[in-house]
Short mmCIF file of C-alpha atoms in Angstrom, two decimals:
data_model
loop_
_atom_site.label_atom_id
_atom_site.label_comp_id
_atom_site.label_asym_id
_atom_site.label_seq_id
_atom_site.Cartn_x
_atom_site.Cartn_y
_atom_site.Cartn_z
CA UNK C 704 -108.06 -69.95 -67.92
CA UNK C 705 -104.70 -69.47 -69.58
CA UNK C 706 -101.53 -71.42 -69.04
CA UNK C 707 -97.91 -70.42 -69.52
CA UNK C 708 -95.05 -72.85 -69.99
CA UNK C 709 -91.97 -72.62 -67.80
CA UNK C 710 -89.13 -74.48 -69.45
CA UNK C 711 -86.50 -76.31 -67.41
CA UNK C 712 -83.12 -77.10 -68.94
CA UNK C 713 -82.89 -80.75 -69.89
CA UNK C 714 -86.48 -81.70 -68.98
CA UNK C 715 -90.03 -81.52 -70.16
CA UNK C 716 -91.91 -78.23 -69.92
CA UNK C 717 -93.98 -77.49 -66.82
CA UNK C 718 -97.31 -75.70 -66.85
CA UNK C 719 -99.12 -73.72 -64.19
CA UNK C 720 -102.40 -71.74 -64.22
CA UNK C 721 -102.54 -67.97 -63.98
CA UNK C 722 -105.27 -66.13 -62.12
CA UNK C 723 -105.90 -63.67 -64.90
CA UNK C 724 -105.72 -64.12 -68.63
CA UNK C 725 -104.26 -60.61 -68.83
CA UNK C 726 -101.27 -61.52 -66.68
CA UNK C 727 -98.09 -62.14 -68.70
CA UNK C 728 -95.35 -64.48 -67.46
CA UNK C 729 -92.15 -65.40 -69.25
CA UNK C 730 -89.48 -68.04 -68.79
CA UNK C 731 -85.71 -68.08 -68.64
CA UNK C 732 -84.15 -66.29 -71.58
CA UNK C 733 -87.46 -65.58 -73.32
CA UNK C 734 -88.99 -62.11 -73.41
CA UNK C 735 -92.43 -62.00 -74.98
CA UNK C 736 -94.12 -59.31 -72.90
CA UNK C 737 -92.08 -56.12 -72.83
CA UNK C 738 -93.64 -54.60 -75.95
CA UNK C 739 -97.23 -55.63 -75.38
CA UNK C 740 -99.62 -52.70 -75.08
CA UNK C 741 -102.19 -52.38 -72.33
CA UNK C 742 -105.65 -51.03 -73.11
CA UNK C 743 -107.88 -50.50 -70.04
CA UNK C 744 -111.34 -52.04 -70.32
CA UNK C 745 -114.33 -52.61 -68.06
CA UNK C 746 -113.26 -56.25 -67.77
CA UNK C 747 -109.87 -55.14 -66.42
CA UNK C 748 -111.57 -53.00 -63.80
CA UNK C 749 -113.79 -55.89 -62.75
CA UNK C 750 -110.80 -58.24 -62.56
CA UNK C 751 -108.94 -55.83 -60.32
CA UNK C 752 -111.99 -55.55 -58.04
CA UNK C 753 -112.65 -59.27 -57.83
CA UNK C 754 -109.02 -60.17 -57.21
CA UNK C 755 -108.30 -57.70 -54.44
CA UNK C 756 -106.00 -60.17 -52.67
CA UNK C 757 -104.62 -61.80 -55.81
CA UNK C 758 -102.69 -60.62 -58.84
CA UNK C 759 -104.04 -57.91 -61.10
CA UNK C 760 -103.10 -55.08 -63.34
CA UNK C 761 -105.44 -52.52 -64.77
CA UNK C 762 -107.13 -49.24 -63.93
CA UNK C 763 -107.01 -48.11 -60.32
CA UNK C 764 -110.12 -47.70 -58.19
CA UNK C 765 -108.10 -46.91 -55.07
CA UNK C 766 -108.22 -43.50 -53.40
CA UNK C 767 -104.71 -42.11 -52.89
CA UNK C 768 -103.59 -39.62 -50.24
CA UNK C 769 -103.55 -35.94 -51.08
CA UNK C 770 -100.15 -34.57 -52.19
CA UNK C 771 -99.42 -33.00 -48.80
CA UNK C 772 -99.71 -36.46 -47.20
CA UNK C 773 -97.11 -38.00 -49.51
CA UNK C 774 -93.92 -38.29 -47.52
CA UNK C 775 -90.73 -40.11 -48.54
CA UNK C 776 -88.79 -39.26 -45.38
CA UNK C 777 -89.24 -42.78 -43.94
CA UNK C 778 -90.45 -45.20 -46.65
CA UNK C 779 -89.77 -48.20 -44.38
CA UNK C 780 -91.22 -46.64 -41.24
CA UNK C 781 -89.11 -47.19 -38.11
CA UNK C 782 -86.88 -49.53 -40.09
CA UNK C 783 -85.67 -46.68 -42.34
CA UNK C 784 -81.98 -46.17 -41.66
CA UNK C 785 -81.13 -43.38 -44.10
CA UNK C 786 -82.39 -41.38 -47.07
CA UNK C 787 -79.56 -40.26 -49.34
CA UNK C 788 -79.90 -37.70 -52.13
CA UNK C 789 -76.97 -38.32 -54.43
CA UNK C 790 -75.25 -35.66 -56.50
CA UNK C 791 -76.47 -37.43 -59.65
CA UNK C 792 -80.07 -36.62 -58.72
CA UNK C 793 -80.83 -40.19 -57.67
CA UNK C 794 -82.35 -41.03 -54.28
CA UNK C 795 -81.37 -44.01 -52.12
CA UNK C 796 -83.23 -45.37 -49.11
CA UNK C 797 -81.54 -47.84 -46.73
CA UNK C 798 -83.84 -50.00 -44.61
CA UNK C 799 -83.38 -52.71 -41.98
CA UNK C 800 -85.03 -55.82 -43.39
CA UNK C 801 -84.51 -58.23 -40.50
CA UNK C 802 -82.19 -61.24 -40.25
CA UNK C 803 -79.18 -58.97 -40.55
CA UNK C 804 -80.07 -57.72 -44.04
CA UNK C 805 -80.34 -54.15 -45.35
CA UNK C 806 -82.64 -53.27 -48.24
CA UNK C 807 -81.76 -50.46 -50.65
CA UNK C 808 -84.30 -48.56 -52.73
CA UNK C 809 -82.94 -46.66 -55.71
CA UNK C 810 -84.89 -43.99 -57.58
CA UNK C 811 -83.30 -42.59 -60.72
CA UNK C 812 -84.38 -39.13 -61.96
CA UNK C 813 -86.62 -38.55 -64.94
CA UNK C 814 -83.97 -37.07 -67.24
CA UNK C 815 -81.97 -40.30 -67.37
CA UNK C 816 -78.83 -38.55 -66.11
CA UNK C 817 -78.09 -41.07 -63.35
CA UNK C 818 -77.03 -44.69 -63.84
CA UNK C 819 -78.13 -47.51 -61.54
CA UNK C 820 -75.48 -48.71 -59.10
CA UNK C 821 -77.47 -51.42 -57.30
CA UNK C 822 -75.89 -54.23 -59.31
CA UNK C 823 -72.44 -52.62 -59.30
CA UNK C 824 -71.64 -53.08 -55.62
CA UNK C 825 -71.70 -56.25 -53.55
CA UNK C 826 -73.04 -54.92 -50.24
CA UNK C 827 -75.42 -52.15 -49.10
CA UNK C 828 -72.53 -50.55 -47.21
CA UNK C 829 -70.60 -50.24 -50.47
CA UNK C 830 -73.63 -48.62 -52.09
CA UNK C 831 -73.90 -46.17 -49.18
CA UNK C 832 -70.28 -45.09 -49.51
CA UNK C 833 -70.63 -44.74 -53.29
CA UNK C 834 -73.74 -42.52 -53.25
CA UNK C 835 -73.07 -40.43 -50.13
CA UNK C 836 -72.20 -36.76 -50.72
CA UNK C 837 -68.57 -36.24 -51.67
CA UNK C 838 -66.08 -35.39 -48.92
CA UNK C 839 -68.62 -36.30 -46.26
CA UNK C 840 -67.55 -38.37 -43.27
CA UNK C 841 -70.36 -40.85 -42.76
CA UNK C 842 -71.55 -41.23 -39.15
CA UNK C 843 -70.12 -44.39 -37.61
CA UNK C 844 -73.52 -45.43 -36.27
CA UNK C 845 -75.05 -45.19 -39.76
CA UNK C 846 -72.33 -47.31 -41.36
CA UNK C 847 -72.69 -49.88 -38.57
CA UNK C 848 -76.49 -49.94 -38.92
CA UNK C 849 -76.36 -50.48 -42.69
CA UNK C 850 -73.65 -53.12 -42.27
CA UNK C 851 -75.63 -55.18 -39.77
CA UNK C 852 -79.14 -54.39 -41.02
CA UNK C 853 -80.33 -52.81 -37.75
CA UNK C 854 -79.66 -50.03 -35.30
CA UNK C 855 -79.03 -50.54 -31.62
CA UNK C 856 -81.68 -49.36 -29.19
CA UNK C 857 -79.52 -46.39 -28.26
CA UNK C 858 -79.28 -45.33 -31.89
CA UNK C 859 -83.08 -45.51 -32.21
CA UNK C 860 -83.52 -42.50 -29.95
CA UNK C 861 -84.96 -40.52 -31.61
CA UNK C 862 -86.60 -42.69 -34.27
CA UNK C 863 -85.48 -40.57 -37.20
CA UNK C 864 -83.54 -41.79 -40.22
CA UNK C 865 -80.36 -40.09 -41.34
CA UNK C 866 -80.84 -37.67 -44.25
CA UNK C 867 -77.79 -37.04 -46.41
CA UNK C 868 -77.54 -34.60 -49.30
CA UNK C 869 -80.07 -32.24 -50.84
CA UNK C 870 -82.82 -33.32 -53.28
CA UNK C 871 -82.14 -32.19 -56.84
CA UNK C 872 -84.67 -29.70 -58.18
CA UNK C 873 -86.36 -31.11 -61.30
CA UNK C 874 -85.45 -29.26 -64.47
CA UNK C 875 -88.17 -27.92 -66.81
CA UNK C 876 -87.28 -30.69 -69.28
CA UNK C 877 -87.77 -33.29 -66.57
CA UNK C 878 -91.15 -31.85 -65.63
CA UNK C 879 -92.39 -31.84 -69.23
CA UNK C 880 -91.32 -35.35 -70.13
CA UNK C 881 -89.08 -38.18 -69.02
CA UNK C 882 -86.32 -40.18 -70.59
CA UNK C 883 -87.86 -43.64 -70.09
CA UNK C 884 -91.52 -42.60 -70.45
CA UNK C 885 -90.68 -41.15 -73.85
CA UNK C 886 -88.40 -44.04 -74.82
CA UNK C 887 -90.25 -47.35 -74.23
CA UNK C 888 -87.61 -49.30 -76.14
CA UNK C 889 -84.89 -48.00 -73.85
CA UNK C 890 -87.03 -48.83 -70.80
CA UNK C 891 -87.47 -52.41 -72.00
CA UNK C 892 -83.77 -52.72 -72.77
CA UNK C 893 -82.44 -51.28 -69.51
CA UNK C 894 -84.96 -52.95 -67.19
CA UNK C 895 -85.48 -56.18 -69.09
CA UNK C 896 -84.12 -59.69 -68.80
CA UNK C 897 -80.45 -59.35 -69.77
CA UNK C 898 -79.60 -56.07 -68.07
CA UNK C 899 -81.66 -56.40 -64.90
CA UNK C 900 -82.82 -59.87 -64.01
CA UNK C 901 -79.90 -62.06 -65.06
CA UNK C 902 -77.47 -60.09 -62.82
CA UNK C 903 -80.01 -60.33 -59.99
CA UNK C 904 -80.39 -64.10 -60.33
CA UNK C 905 -76.63 -64.48 -60.37
CA UNK C 906 -76.50 -62.85 -56.95
CA UNK C 907 -78.20 -65.98 -55.59
CA UNK C 908 -77.35 -68.98 -57.78
CA UNK C 909 -74.17 -70.44 -59.20
CA UNK C 910 -75.54 -70.97 -62.71
CA UNK C 911 -78.96 -69.58 -63.58
CA UNK C 912 -79.12 -71.67 -66.76
CA UNK C 913 -79.43 -74.82 -64.60
CA UNK C 914 -82.33 -73.50 -62.53
CA UNK C 915 -85.99 -73.42 -63.59
CA UNK C 916 -86.99 -71.07 -60.81
CA UNK C 917 -87.65 -67.72 -62.41
CA UNK C 918 -91.08 -66.11 -62.67
CA UNK C 919 -90.90 -62.69 -64.24
CA UNK C 920 -93.42 -60.18 -65.49
CA UNK C 921 -93.26 -57.01 -67.54
CA UNK C 922 -95.97 -54.50 -68.43
CA UNK C 923 -96.44 -51.65 -70.84
CA UNK C 924 -98.90 -49.14 -69.37
CA UNK C 925 -101.06 -49.60 -66.24
CA UNK C 926 -102.48 -47.46 -63.46
CA UNK C 927 -102.47 -50.24 -60.83
CA UNK C 928 -100.87 -53.64 -60.39
CA UNK C 929 -100.21 -56.28 -57.77
CA UNK C 930 -98.05 -59.40 -58.01
CA UNK C 931 -97.62 -62.01 -55.28
CA UNK C 932 -95.20 -64.94 -55.16
CA UNK C 933 -97.74 -67.42 -53.75
CA UNK C 934 -100.34 -66.52 -56.37
CA UNK C 935 -98.11 -68.11 -59.00
CA UNK C 936 -96.67 -71.38 -57.62
CA UNK C 937 -94.20 -73.33 -59.72
CA UNK C 938 -94.76 -77.08 -60.04
CA UNK C 939 -91.62 -79.19 -59.70
CA UNK C 940 -90.93 -82.62 -61.20
CA UNK C 941 -89.69 -83.90 -57.85
CA UNK C 942 -92.17 -82.53 -55.36
CA UNK C 943 -95.13 -80.25 -54.62
CA UNK C 944 -95.55 -76.76 -56.08
CA UNK C 945 -93.32 -74.11 -54.52
CA UNK C 946 -95.35 -71.01 -53.79
CA UNK C 947 -92.99 -68.82 -51.78
CA UNK C 948 -89.83 -67.06 -52.95
CA UNK C 949 -86.17 -66.77 -52.08
CA UNK C 950 -85.83 -63.26 -53.44
CA UNK C 951 -87.66 -60.75 -55.63
CA UNK C 952 -86.96 -57.55 -57.53
CA UNK C 953 -89.25 -54.94 -59.07
CA UNK C 954 -88.81 -51.75 -61.10
CA UNK C 955 -91.55 -49.10 -61.28
CA UNK C 956 -91.48 -46.23 -63.78
CA UNK C 957 -93.98 -43.47 -63.01
CA UNK C 958 -95.22 -41.25 -65.84
CA UNK C 959 -97.38 -38.12 -65.97
CA UNK C 960 -97.55 -37.99 -62.16
CA UNK C 961 -96.61 -39.94 -59.05
CA UNK C 962 -97.04 -43.64 -58.29
CA UNK C 963 -97.26 -45.28 -54.87
CA UNK C 964 -94.81 -48.21 -54.82
CA UNK C 965 -95.40 -50.76 -52.04
CA UNK C 966 -93.78 -54.05 -51.02
CA UNK C 967 -94.97 -56.65 -48.49
CA UNK C 968 -93.59 -59.86 -47.02
CA UNK C 969 -94.58 -62.64 -44.61
CA UNK C 970 -92.97 -65.87 -43.43
CA UNK C 971 -95.96 -68.23 -43.26
CA UNK C 972 -99.44 -68.24 -44.83
CA UNK C 973 -101.05 -67.53 -41.46
CA UNK C 974 -98.89 -64.46 -40.76
CA UNK C 975 -100.19 -60.99 -41.58
CA UNK C 976 -98.51 -59.11 -44.40
CA UNK C 977 -95.66 -56.93 -43.15
CA UNK C 978 -95.18 -53.66 -45.03
CA UNK C 979 -91.57 -53.36 -46.14
CA UNK C 980 -91.81 -50.29 -48.37
CA UNK C 981 -94.16 -47.37 -49.05
CA UNK C 982 -92.54 -44.99 -51.51
CA UNK C 983 -93.84 -42.29 -53.84
CA UNK C 984 -92.07 -42.57 -57.20
CA UNK C 985 -91.71 -39.13 -58.75
CA UNK C 986 -92.98 -38.16 -62.19
CA UNK C 987 -90.63 -39.84 -64.66
CA UNK C 988 -88.61 -41.54 -61.93
CA UNK C 989 -87.62 -45.22 -61.91
CA UNK C 990 -87.62 -46.93 -58.51
CA UNK C 991 -86.12 -50.36 -57.77
CA UNK C 992 -86.65 -52.47 -54.64
CA UNK C 993 -85.50 -55.99 -53.74
CA UNK C 994 -86.99 -58.46 -51.26
CA UNK C 995 -85.22 -61.53 -49.92
CA UNK C 996 -85.74 -64.34 -47.45
CA UNK C 997 -83.17 -64.91 -44.71
CA UNK C 998 -82.10 -68.16 -46.34
CA UNK C 999 -83.10 -70.25 -49.32
CA UNK C 1000 -82.35 -73.97 -49.26
CA UNK C 1001 -84.36 -77.18 -49.33
CA UNK C 1002 -85.62 -77.04 -45.75
CA UNK C 1003 -84.94 -73.42 -44.89
CA UNK C 1004 -86.73 -70.11 -44.94
CA UNK C 1005 -88.70 -69.03 -47.99
CA UNK C 1006 -91.14 -66.14 -47.66
CA UNK C 1007 -94.20 -64.95 -49.48
CA UNK C 1008 -93.59 -61.63 -51.23
CA UNK C 1009 -95.82 -59.06 -52.85
CA UNK C 1010 -95.38 -55.89 -54.93
CA UNK C 1011 -98.02 -53.27 -55.59
CA UNK C 1012 -98.18 -50.06 -57.62
CA UNK C 1013 -100.95 -47.45 -57.72
CA UNK C 1014 -100.70 -44.27 -59.82
CA UNK C 1015 -102.42 -41.03 -58.88
CA UNK C 1016 -105.30 -39.84 -61.09
CA UNK C 1017 -104.01 -38.89 -64.53
CA UNK C 1018 -100.74 -40.77 -64.07
CA UNK C 1019 -99.69 -44.24 -65.19
CA UNK C 1020 -96.74 -46.54 -64.67
CA UNK C 1021 -94.76 -49.40 -66.14
CA UNK C 1022 -93.22 -52.16 -64.09
CA UNK C 1023 -91.09 -55.27 -64.39
CA UNK C 1024 -90.47 -57.81 -61.64
CA UNK C 1025 -89.14 -61.26 -60.84
CA UNK C 1026 -89.64 -63.89 -58.13
CA UNK C 1027 -86.79 -66.34 -57.58
CA UNK C 1028 -88.15 -69.65 -56.28
CA UNK C 1029 -86.33 -72.66 -54.86
CA UNK C 1030 -87.06 -75.98 -56.54
CA UNK C 1031 -86.13 -79.35 -55.11
CA UNK C 1032 -84.51 -82.08 -57.19
CA UNK C 1033 -82.82 -79.71 -59.62
CA UNK C 1034 -79.19 -78.82 -60.25
CA UNK C 1035 -79.82 -75.33 -58.94
CA UNK C 1036 -77.12 -74.42 -56.42
CA UNK C 1037 -77.59 -71.34 -54.25
CA UNK C 1038 -74.59 -69.28 -53.22
#
């Protein structure tokens, strides 16, 4: 059984066990996993089978729906507020997450022509206004729903999300290859620690350097993966291990076909998992999705969170994710 050290500023290192020796975790400011290659083996397949409810990455044994059953019109079910196809070729999905929060999925096209805007704007409403078709007057009920993280009952009749813009037709170049699939160094740079996860942490804490609460993972090539916050608890010097998370973020890059990107959340260990996202990432596309608890303080709400990716036969994907965990007795201050 392997162990990985999580270093806390100004204190001794902490250690915690991982479920699989193949799983790679890194600590604040240290990236040791983004360039590691993945080679599927029979042992990986067995690990994935035996750890069906735990963490795994490896070959997929899961049957996926036929192409005609793959529908991105409502990735969050009845909680889908809008699907926006931006002029850049990117797709944005706005979903009611509960507790007055709106989740935003971003999928960038395979040719690398669109730039992520998720970390550029402060609120989901600002993202909506930025990516909506030009010269379009947004419906008042949509803006209100995204602003408050829910629709009123009147607005839920019928239960159909708003659809804005027209999907961009993939170019022949996009269909043959993809910018990030063909440029692993650029993938690691753009979706690695400095450019992705540090800005995300800073959305929640005053000074991330003072907080030993980051669990992050990065892969090279897999056909299936699952990561759960509670599977990797963080031991704290001043109290019991903290298993749940304040927030989480994952990127999935799908190559040579589509990948089913799923996210789940629950408030207590006895609750059933609630599906927050079911989205088909296009060939060469990069999808990003964030999860967050309603609050994150010493005695407040912290939820269990899970991400899963499953590529269709012949396809593969890369992913990177992070769980932000609250730790008592530290100098970590949440905004």
